[in-house]
Amino acid sequence: MKRFWKNYQFTFLLLGAIVIGGAAGVIFGPDAAVVKPFGDLFLNLMFMIIVPLVFFSIASAIANMDGMKRLGKIMGSIFLVFLATAAISAVLGYTGAILFNPLEKTDLSSIQQLMAESEPVDTETEDVTLPDQLVQTFTVSDFNLLLSKSNMLQLIVFSILFGLATAMSKEKGRPMAEFLQSGTTVMMRIVSIIMYYAPIGLGCYFAAVIGELGPQILGGYVRTFVLYLGLTVIYYFGFFTLYAFIAGGKKGVKVFWKHAITPSVTAIATCSSAASIPVNLAAVKKMGVPKDIAETIIPLGANTHKDGSVFGGVLKIVFLFSLFGKDLVTPSSILSILAVSFLVGAVMGAIPGGGMIGEMLILSVFGFPPEVLPIIAVISTIIDAPATLLNSTGNTVCAMLVTRLVEGKNWLEKQLTSSRSPLDHQIDA
């Protein structure tokens, strides 16, 4: 019980603060706005740290990737598998959100009016060519523009280039790599300090939001959670089984589910992909995954492969699109939702505190006002446990897929005939 409380205490504190804030908003109505400055303080602290945190985290991860320099075939296979599964997650999440929009039955007229009064979202698009749009999306014309939270994608591109250049400089770039690593540690510590204030800040801001918007939005959160649980069940049992079958046929399915329970329970109990790494490593080795592949994909996947977070990214974007009355089914909307949700899950998930930063990325890319950040931050809190289940356990079945690509179609049979380990008897039993 003590371990359970230790792992979930911060989640419970956030949920408690949000519930108390929501209740205060319902009871006091617009008068609850008196505590809004305490919420603004938390938002400003998070916005203040976002630029250096993103830069140091991404640049450092790339600059210090010596331990991941395996065979090109292994790394290429990992990239392909992570990309494919995250894309499938984005499409599945978007389909679910369109079929069962959490805010579809909610009266949003008063909410949309208030949002429009606070800071309207531009719905008109300039007539620019696709090449010009790509230039504007991924680059800026001056370095100082990278220091704005409004240019998150451009900052990510610069951070990747900086990290690559540092890694390619080898020994001469080692001092810079160490500086980036040190900077990441310091930024993480600052985030941890700020997050001590998160329950108060989010609780106060949520009280003000509910006081102004009314309780209509609360039903949307309940339906969002139910939708996420439905997506979790479909992806966990359906798609994980499909991935295991692609990796090793019927025997692959059997060996995966034979060893998937312990990683799954650990993910839910710890609510941490990082804490699940040792258990996942042990599980994939029992599944027959070679040591070099296992020890590459599991630590890497804990940081960069987060299909559950991709689901969350889709739901947050759909939530905001519905609030602001933006069209969800135009070709440009579909592509942008899928692309940004992929970034939120795969790229921003690798950053400490990446959930909150991923939400800032959503606001930046789509031009939503910063004041709506707490609205989607609530979604991160309520989906935390099932998201960790998909993020963490998904790495084990992806390890089987990578082995299939690297070792060939009959990798599981070769493992059985060459080692004659307990795995053989477990499969045949």
Short mmCIF file of C-alpha atoms in Angstrom, two decimals:
data_model
loop_
_atom_site.label_atom_id
_atom_site.label_comp_id
_atom_site.label_asym_id
_atom_site.label_seq_id
_atom_site.Cartn_x
_atom_site.Cartn_y
_atom_site.Cartn_z
CA MET A 1 0.00 0.00 0.00
CA LYS A 2 2.85 2.37 0.81
CA ARG A 3 4.45 1.71 -2.57
CA PHE A 4 1.12 2.27 -4.33
CA TRP A 5 0.64 5.59 -2.54
CA LYS A 6 4.21 6.62 -3.34
CA ASN A 7 3.71 5.96 -7.04
CA TYR A 8 0.33 7.63 -7.31
CA GLN A 9 0.38 10.32 -4.64
CA PHE A 10 1.08 13.16 -7.06
CA THR A 11 -1.67 11.96 -9.41
CA PHE A 12 -4.10 11.80 -6.50
CA LEU A 13 -3.05 15.28 -5.37
CA LEU A 14 -3.66 16.68 -8.83
CA LEU A 15 -7.00 14.92 -9.14
CA GLY A 16 -7.99 16.10 -5.67
CA ALA A 17 -7.05 19.68 -6.48
CA ILE A 18 -8.95 19.54 -9.77
CA VAL A 19 -12.06 18.10 -8.09
CA ILE A 20 -11.95 20.72 -5.35
CA GLY A 21 -11.38 23.46 -7.90
CA GLY A 22 -14.23 22.21 -10.08
CA ALA A 23 -16.57 22.05 -7.08
CA ALA A 24 -15.61 25.58 -6.09
CA GLY A 25 -16.27 26.76 -9.64
CA VAL A 26 -19.74 25.18 -9.64
CA ILE A 27 -20.61 26.57 -6.19
CA PHE A 28 -19.25 30.10 -6.52
CA GLY A 29 -19.70 30.58 -10.26
CA PRO A 30 -17.96 33.66 -11.74
CA ASP A 31 -16.85 34.70 -8.24
CA ALA A 32 -14.34 31.83 -8.32
CA ALA A 33 -12.26 33.98 -10.70
CA VAL A 34 -10.76 35.61 -7.60
CA VAL A 35 -8.25 32.72 -7.37
CA LYS A 36 -7.31 32.90 -11.06
CA PRO A 37 -4.03 34.80 -10.38
CA PHE A 38 -2.74 31.75 -8.49
CA GLY A 39 -3.39 29.69 -11.63
CA ASP A 40 -1.78 32.33 -13.84
CA LEU A 41 1.33 32.10 -11.68
CA PHE A 42 1.66 28.38 -12.43
CA LEU A 43 1.11 28.91 -16.16
CA ASN A 44 3.73 31.65 -16.33
CA LEU A 45 6.26 29.48 -14.50
CA MET A 46 5.71 26.66 -17.00
CA PHE A 47 5.88 29.00 -20.00
CA MET A 48 9.06 30.52 -18.58
CA ILE A 49 10.91 27.19 -18.52
CA ILE A 50 9.64 25.64 -21.76
CA VAL A 51 12.24 27.02 -24.22
CA PRO A 52 15.43 26.06 -22.31
CA LEU A 53 13.90 22.74 -21.23
CA VAL A 54 13.04 21.68 -24.79
CA PHE A 55 16.42 22.76 -26.13
CA PHE A 56 18.57 21.09 -23.47
CA SER A 57 16.50 17.87 -23.37
CA ILE A 58 16.39 17.20 -27.11
CA ALA A 59 19.90 18.41 -27.92
CA SER A 60 21.36 16.44 -25.00
CA ALA A 61 19.54 13.22 -25.91
CA ILE A 62 20.96 13.33 -29.44
CA ALA A 63 24.43 14.57 -28.50
CA ASN A 64 24.88 11.74 -25.97
CA MET A 65 23.64 8.84 -28.08
CA ASP A 66 26.93 6.91 -28.12
CA GLY A 67 25.33 4.02 -26.24
CA MET A 68 22.68 3.63 -28.95
CA LYS A 69 25.09 3.28 -31.86
CA ARG A 70 24.21 -0.29 -32.76
CA LEU A 71 24.02 -1.90 -36.13
CA GLY A 72 22.31 0.33 -38.65
CA LYS A 73 19.79 -2.40 -39.32
CA ILE A 74 18.70 -2.51 -35.68
CA MET A 75 18.30 1.24 -35.35
CA GLY A 76 16.55 1.49 -38.70
CA SER A 77 14.12 -1.26 -37.69
CA ILE A 78 13.41 0.42 -34.36
CA PHE A 79 12.68 3.70 -36.10
CA LEU A 80 10.37 1.99 -38.60
CA VAL A 81 8.44 0.09 -35.92
CA PHE A 82 8.08 3.12 -33.62
CA LEU A 83 6.94 5.29 -36.52
CA ALA A 84 4.41 2.74 -37.79
CA THR A 85 2.85 1.95 -34.40
CA ALA A 86 2.62 5.63 -33.43
CA ALA A 87 0.96 6.42 -36.77
CA ILE A 88 -1.54 3.59 -36.25
CA SER A 89 -2.27 4.96 -32.76
CA ALA A 90 -2.88 8.44 -34.14
CA VAL A 91 -5.30 7.16 -36.80
CA LEU A 92 -7.14 4.93 -34.31
CA GLY A 93 -7.38 7.73 -31.75
CA TYR A 94 -8.66 10.20 -34.34
CA THR A 95 -11.25 7.70 -35.61
CA GLY A 96 -12.49 7.06 -32.09
CA ALA A 97 -12.68 10.78 -31.30
CA ILE A 98 -14.66 11.49 -34.48
CA LEU A 99 -17.11 8.64 -33.91
CA PHE A 100 -17.52 9.41 -30.19
CA ASN A 101 -16.66 13.10 -29.79
CA PRO A 102 -16.53 13.74 -26.01
CA LEU A 103 -18.11 17.19 -26.43
CA GLU A 104 -20.65 16.27 -29.10
CA LYS A 105 -23.66 16.42 -26.75
CA THR A 106 -22.42 19.40 -24.78
CA ASP A 107 -23.90 22.89 -25.13
CA LEU A 108 -20.79 24.83 -26.08
CA SER A 109 -22.37 28.12 -27.13
CA SER A 110 -21.55 30.00 -23.92
CA ILE A 111 -18.10 28.41 -23.73
CA GLN A 112 -17.25 29.31 -27.31
CA GLN A 113 -18.48 32.87 -26.79
CA LEU A 114 -16.27 33.28 -23.73
CA MET A 115 -13.27 31.80 -25.53
CA ALA A 116 -13.79 34.10 -28.49
CA GLU A 117 -13.91 37.11 -26.16
CA SER A 118 -10.73 36.10 -24.36
CA GLU A 119 -8.48 35.52 -27.37
CA PRO A 120 -10.01 34.45 -30.68
CA VAL A 121 -8.40 31.70 -32.67
CA ASP A 122 -7.72 32.62 -36.26
CA THR A 123 -9.84 30.45 -38.51
CA GLU A 124 -8.81 32.19 -41.73
CA THR A 125 -5.77 30.82 -43.47
CA GLU A 126 -3.48 32.74 -45.77
CA ASP A 127 -3.20 31.66 -49.39
CA VAL A 128 0.34 30.28 -49.26
CA THR A 129 1.95 27.49 -51.22
CA LEU A 130 2.87 24.20 -49.59
CA PRO A 131 6.65 24.89 -49.76
CA ASP A 132 6.13 28.28 -48.10
CA GLN A 133 4.00 26.69 -45.41
CA LEU A 134 6.70 24.10 -44.69
CA VAL A 135 9.31 26.86 -44.42
CA GLN A 136 7.16 28.79 -41.94
CA THR A 137 6.32 25.66 -39.95
CA PHE A 138 9.86 24.37 -39.39
CA THR A 139 12.12 27.44 -39.54
CA VAL A 140 12.30 31.06 -38.40
CA SER A 141 14.06 33.99 -40.02
CA ASP A 142 16.03 35.05 -36.95
CA PHE A 143 17.57 33.20 -33.99
CA ASN A 144 15.82 35.31 -31.36
CA LEU A 145 12.45 34.03 -32.64
CA LEU A 146 13.42 30.59 -31.34
CA LEU A 147 13.15 31.99 -27.82
CA SER A 148 9.36 32.24 -28.11
CA LYS A 149 7.01 29.48 -26.99
CA SER A 150 5.00 30.22 -30.14
CA ASN A 151 7.71 28.60 -32.29
CA MET A 152 7.97 25.18 -30.67
CA LEU A 153 8.40 23.13 -33.84
CA GLN A 154 11.13 25.44 -35.07
CA LEU A 155 12.89 25.12 -31.70
CA ILE A 156 12.71 21.32 -31.91
CA VAL A 157 14.30 21.38 -35.37
CA PHE A 158 17.13 23.61 -34.13
CA SER A 159 17.67 21.41 -31.05
CA ILE A 160 17.92 18.29 -33.22
CA LEU A 161 20.46 19.95 -35.52
CA PHE A 162 22.47 21.20 -32.55
CA GLY A 163 22.52 17.74 -30.97
CA LEU A 164 23.53 16.07 -34.22
CA ALA A 165 26.35 18.56 -34.78
CA THR A 166 27.60 17.98 -31.23
CA ALA A 167 27.54 14.19 -31.67
CA MET A 168 29.32 14.42 -35.04
CA SER A 169 32.07 16.55 -33.46
CA LYS A 170 33.06 13.48 -31.41
CA GLU A 171 35.80 14.26 -28.86
CA LYS A 172 35.86 17.98 -29.61
CA GLY A 173 32.12 18.08 -29.01
CA ARG A 174 32.32 16.11 -25.76
CA PRO A 175 32.50 19.22 -23.50
CA MET A 176 29.37 20.59 -25.18
CA ALA A 177 27.58 17.23 -24.79
CA GLU A 178 28.42 17.22 -21.09
CA PHE A 179 27.19 20.82 -20.79
CA LEU A 180 23.91 19.86 -22.46
CA GLN A 181 23.56 16.88 -20.12
CA SER A 182 24.18 19.10 -17.12
CA GLY A 183 21.72 21.66 -18.44
CA THR A 184 19.08 18.96 -18.82
CA THR A 185 19.57 17.89 -15.21
CA VAL A 186 19.17 21.47 -14.00
CA MET A 187 16.05 22.04 -16.13
CA MET A 188 14.53 18.83 -14.80
CA ARG A 189 15.15 20.03 -11.26
CA ILE A 190 13.48 23.36 -12.00
CA VAL A 191 10.46 21.53 -13.44
CA SER A 192 10.24 19.34 -10.34
CA ILE A 193 10.28 22.45 -8.15
CA ILE A 194 7.53 24.11 -10.20
CA MET A 195 5.43 20.94 -10.12
CA TYR A 196 5.24 21.14 -6.32
CA TYR A 197 2.98 24.12 -6.94
CA ALA A 198 0.97 22.35 -9.68
CA PRO A 199 -1.92 21.12 -7.47
CA ILE A 200 -2.53 24.64 -6.15
CA GLY A 201 -2.05 26.34 -9.52
CA LEU A 202 -4.18 23.93 -11.54
CA GLY A 203 -6.84 23.73 -8.82
CA CYS A 204 -7.22 27.51 -8.71
CA TYR A 205 -7.22 27.87 -12.46
CA PHE A 206 -9.74 25.08 -12.87
CA ALA A 207 -12.01 26.73 -10.31
CA ALA A 208 -11.94 29.91 -12.37
CA VAL A 209 -12.52 28.02 -15.62
CA ILE A 210 -15.51 26.08 -14.31
CA GLY A 211 -16.86 29.22 -12.64
CA GLU A 212 -16.82 31.01 -15.99
CA LEU A 213 -17.73 28.17 -18.32
CA GLY A 214 -20.18 26.37 -16.09
CA PRO A 215 -20.34 22.64 -15.30
CA GLN A 216 -21.12 21.66 -18.92
CA ILE A 217 -17.48 20.86 -19.59
CA LEU A 218 -17.30 18.33 -16.74
CA GLY A 219 -19.39 15.82 -18.67
CA GLY A 220 -16.90 16.15 -21.52
CA TYR A 221 -14.10 14.97 -19.24
CA VAL A 222 -16.07 11.91 -18.15
CA ARG A 223 -16.77 10.97 -21.76
CA THR A 224 -13.12 11.59 -22.66
CA PHE A 225 -12.00 9.15 -19.97
CA VAL A 226 -14.53 6.52 -21.08
CA LEU A 227 -13.42 6.95 -24.70
CA TYR A 228 -9.77 6.59 -23.71
CA LEU A 229 -10.50 3.40 -21.78
CA GLY A 230 -12.28 2.02 -24.85
CA LEU A 231 -9.30 2.86 -27.07
CA THR A 232 -6.98 1.28 -24.49
CA VAL A 233 -8.89 -2.01 -24.49
CA ILE A 234 -8.99 -2.14 -28.31
CA TYR A 235 -5.31 -1.30 -28.71
CA TYR A 236 -4.03 -3.43 -25.81
CA PHE A 237 -5.86 -6.63 -26.67
CA GLY A 238 -6.45 -6.17 -30.40
CA PHE A 239 -3.42 -4.40 -31.82
CA PHE A 240 -0.84 -5.87 -29.43
CA THR A 241 -2.08 -9.30 -30.47
CA LEU A 242 -1.85 -8.27 -34.13
CA TYR A 243 1.72 -6.99 -33.65
CA ALA A 244 2.72 -10.22 -31.90
CA PHE A 245 1.21 -12.26 -34.74
CA ILE A 246 3.10 -10.22 -37.35
CA ALA A 247 6.29 -10.73 -35.36
CA GLY A 248 6.03 -14.47 -34.75
CA GLY A 249 2.75 -15.94 -35.97
CA LYS A 250 0.56 -17.93 -33.58
CA LYS A 251 3.56 -18.85 -31.45
CA GLY A 252 4.46 -15.18 -31.25
CA VAL A 253 1.00 -14.36 -29.89
CA LYS A 254 1.25 -17.13 -27.33
CA VAL A 255 4.71 -16.20 -26.10
CA PHE A 256 3.82 -12.50 -25.93
CA TRP A 257 0.75 -12.96 -23.75
CA LYS A 258 2.63 -15.52 -21.67
CA HIS A 259 5.02 -12.81 -20.54
CA ALA A 260 3.04 -9.56 -21.00
CA ILE A 261 1.10 -9.64 -17.73
CA THR A 262 4.00 -8.75 -15.43
CA PRO A 263 5.09 -5.69 -17.49
CA SER A 264 1.44 -4.61 -17.71
CA VAL A 265 0.82 -4.84 -13.99
CA THR A 266 4.11 -3.07 -13.28
CA ALA A 267 3.20 -0.22 -15.63
CA ILE A 268 -0.15 0.31 -13.93
CA ALA A 269 1.29 -0.03 -10.43
CA THR A 270 4.21 2.36 -10.96
CA CYS A 271 2.60 4.67 -13.54
CA SER A 272 6.11 5.11 -14.96
CA SER A 273 7.64 3.80 -18.18
CA ALA A 274 11.12 4.36 -16.74
CA ALA A 275 10.35 2.32 -13.62
CA SER A 276 9.12 -0.53 -15.84
CA ILE A 277 12.38 -0.83 -17.80
CA PRO A 278 13.91 -3.69 -15.71
CA VAL A 279 10.71 -5.76 -15.85
CA ASN A 280 10.31 -5.12 -19.59
CA LEU A 281 13.92 -6.16 -20.23
CA ALA A 282 13.40 -9.43 -18.40
CA ALA A 283 10.14 -10.07 -20.24
CA VAL A 284 11.45 -9.51 -23.78
CA LYS A 285 14.45 -11.74 -23.15
CA LYS A 286 12.02 -14.49 -22.11
CA MET A 287 10.14 -13.81 -25.34
CA GLY A 288 13.32 -14.70 -27.26
CA VAL A 289 14.42 -11.18 -28.21
CA PRO A 290 18.24 -11.05 -28.61
CA LYS A 291 20.16 -9.21 -25.91
CA ASP A 292 21.46 -6.39 -28.12
CA ILE A 293 18.01 -5.60 -29.49
CA ALA A 294 16.37 -5.83 -26.06
CA GLU A 295 18.90 -3.54 -24.38
CA THR A 296 18.52 -0.98 -27.16
CA ILE A 297 14.79 -0.83 -27.75
CA ILE A 298 13.49 -0.99 -24.17
CA PRO A 299 15.40 2.01 -22.72
CA LEU A 300 14.94 3.94 -25.98
CA GLY A 301 11.25 3.09 -26.13
CA ALA A 302 10.68 4.23 -22.54
CA ASN A 303 11.53 7.73 -23.71
CA THR A 304 10.41 7.94 -27.32
CA HIS A 305 7.72 5.31 -27.96
CA LYS A 306 4.45 6.38 -26.35
CA ASP A 307 1.39 5.19 -28.25
CA GLY A 308 -0.80 5.92 -25.23
CA SER A 309 0.40 9.52 -25.24
CA VAL A 310 -0.45 9.73 -28.95
CA PHE A 311 -4.04 8.80 -28.06
CA GLY A 312 -3.99 11.50 -25.41
CA GLY A 313 -2.66 14.06 -27.88
CA VAL A 314 -5.49 13.33 -30.32
CA LEU A 315 -8.15 13.68 -27.62
CA LYS A 316 -6.71 16.96 -26.36
CA ILE A 317 -6.65 18.45 -29.86
CA VAL A 318 -10.19 17.26 -30.62
CA PHE A 319 -11.32 18.65 -27.25
CA LEU A 320 -9.97 22.11 -28.11
CA PHE A 321 -11.20 21.99 -31.71
CA SER A 322 -14.69 21.30 -30.39
CA LEU A 323 -14.47 24.10 -27.82
CA PHE A 324 -13.46 26.63 -30.45
CA GLY A 325 -15.80 25.34 -33.14
CA LYS A 326 -13.03 24.38 -35.57
CA ASP A 327 -13.69 21.83 -38.31
CA LEU A 328 -12.31 18.38 -37.51
CA VAL A 329 -12.79 16.67 -40.86
CA THR A 330 -11.08 18.87 -43.44
CA PRO A 331 -7.99 17.28 -45.04
CA SER A 332 -5.69 19.90 -43.49
CA SER A 333 -7.24 19.42 -40.03
CA ILE A 334 -6.91 15.64 -40.23
CA LEU A 335 -3.26 15.77 -41.29
CA SER A 336 -2.35 18.40 -38.70
CA ILE A 337 -4.12 16.54 -35.88
CA LEU A 338 -2.37 13.27 -36.75
CA ALA A 339 1.03 14.95 -37.13
CA VAL A 340 0.87 16.99 -33.92
CA SER A 341 -0.48 14.08 -31.86
CA PHE A 342 2.45 12.00 -33.14
CA LEU A 343 4.88 14.73 -32.04
CA VAL A 344 3.17 15.01 -28.66
CA GLY A 345 3.52 11.28 -28.05
CA ALA A 346 6.84 10.45 -29.68
CA VAL A 347 8.96 13.60 -29.46
CA MET A 348 7.64 15.55 -26.48
CA GLY A 349 7.17 12.31 -24.54
CA ALA A 350 10.96 12.00 -24.38
CA ILE A 351 11.21 15.26 -22.40
CA PRO A 352 10.80 15.31 -18.60
CA GLY A 353 7.47 16.96 -17.95
CA GLY A 354 6.77 16.32 -21.62
CA GLY A 355 3.02 15.98 -21.06
CA MET A 356 2.70 19.64 -20.14
CA ILE A 357 5.15 20.68 -22.85
CA GLY A 358 3.26 18.61 -25.41
CA GLU A 359 0.13 20.53 -24.46
CA MET A 360 2.01 23.78 -25.00
CA LEU A 361 3.03 22.49 -28.42
CA ILE A 362 -0.65 21.95 -29.25
CA LEU A 363 -1.47 25.52 -28.26
CA SER A 364 1.49 26.85 -30.24
CA VAL A 365 0.82 24.95 -33.47
CA PHE A 366 -2.93 25.57 -33.61
CA GLY A 367 -2.87 29.10 -32.18
CA PHE A 368 -5.03 28.46 -29.12
CA PRO A 369 -4.73 30.99 -26.26
CA PRO A 370 -2.44 29.99 -23.35
CA GLU A 371 -5.37 30.29 -20.94
CA VAL A 372 -6.81 26.97 -22.14
CA LEU A 373 -3.74 24.97 -21.05
CA PRO A 374 -5.32 23.79 -17.76
CA ILE A 375 -8.38 22.56 -19.68
CA ILE A 376 -6.37 19.91 -21.51
CA ALA A 377 -3.93 19.38 -18.62
CA VAL A 378 -6.83 17.74 -16.80
CA ILE A 379 -7.01 15.12 -19.55
CA SER A 380 -3.37 14.14 -18.93
CA THR A 381 -4.15 13.51 -15.28
CA ILE A 382 -7.23 11.36 -15.75
CA ILE A 383 -5.67 9.12 -18.44
CA ASP A 384 -2.30 8.68 -16.71
CA ALA A 385 -2.59 5.01 -15.70
CA PRO A 386 -4.00 3.54 -18.95
CA ALA A 387 -1.60 5.70 -20.99
CA THR A 388 1.38 4.28 -19.08
CA LEU A 389 0.07 0.76 -19.72
CA LEU A 390 0.08 1.32 -23.48
CA ASN A 391 3.34 3.29 -23.49
CA SER A 392 5.33 0.78 -21.47
CA THR A 393 3.93 -2.62 -22.45
CA GLY A 394 3.89 -1.57 -26.10
CA ASN A 395 7.68 -1.58 -26.02
CA THR A 396 7.74 -5.33 -25.39
CA VAL A 397 5.71 -6.26 -28.46
CA CYS A 398 7.68 -3.72 -30.51
CA ALA A 399 10.84 -5.55 -29.47
CA MET A 400 9.40 -8.67 -31.09
CA LEU A 401 8.59 -6.73 -34.27
CA VAL A 402 12.12 -5.34 -34.46
CA THR A 403 13.55 -8.83 -33.98
CA ARG A 404 11.36 -10.04 -36.85
CA LEU A 405 12.84 -7.34 -39.12
CA VAL A 406 16.44 -7.87 -38.01
CA GLU A 407 16.61 -11.67 -37.59
CA GLY A 408 14.15 -12.72 -40.28
CA LYS A 409 10.79 -14.46 -40.45
CA ASN A 410 11.81 -17.57 -38.51
CA TRP A 411 13.57 -15.79 -35.64
CA LEU A 412 11.40 -17.41 -32.98
CA GLU A 413 11.92 -20.90 -34.39
CA LYS A 414 15.67 -20.31 -34.53
CA GLN A 415 15.62 -19.17 -30.91
CA LEU A 416 13.80 -22.33 -29.89
CA THR A 417 16.05 -24.76 -31.75
CA SER A 418 19.33 -23.07 -30.84
CA SER A 419 18.91 -22.44 -27.11
CA ARG A 420 16.49 -25.14 -25.88
CA SER A 421 15.66 -22.79 -23.01
CA PRO A 422 12.58 -22.83 -20.74
CA LEU A 423 10.97 -20.70 -23.43
CA ASP A 424 10.62 -23.84 -25.54
CA HIS A 425 8.61 -25.66 -22.92
CA GLN A 426 6.49 -22.60 -22.16
CA ILE A 427 5.42 -22.34 -25.79
CA ASP A 428 4.82 -26.03 -26.26
CA ALA A 429 2.91 -26.34 -22.97
#
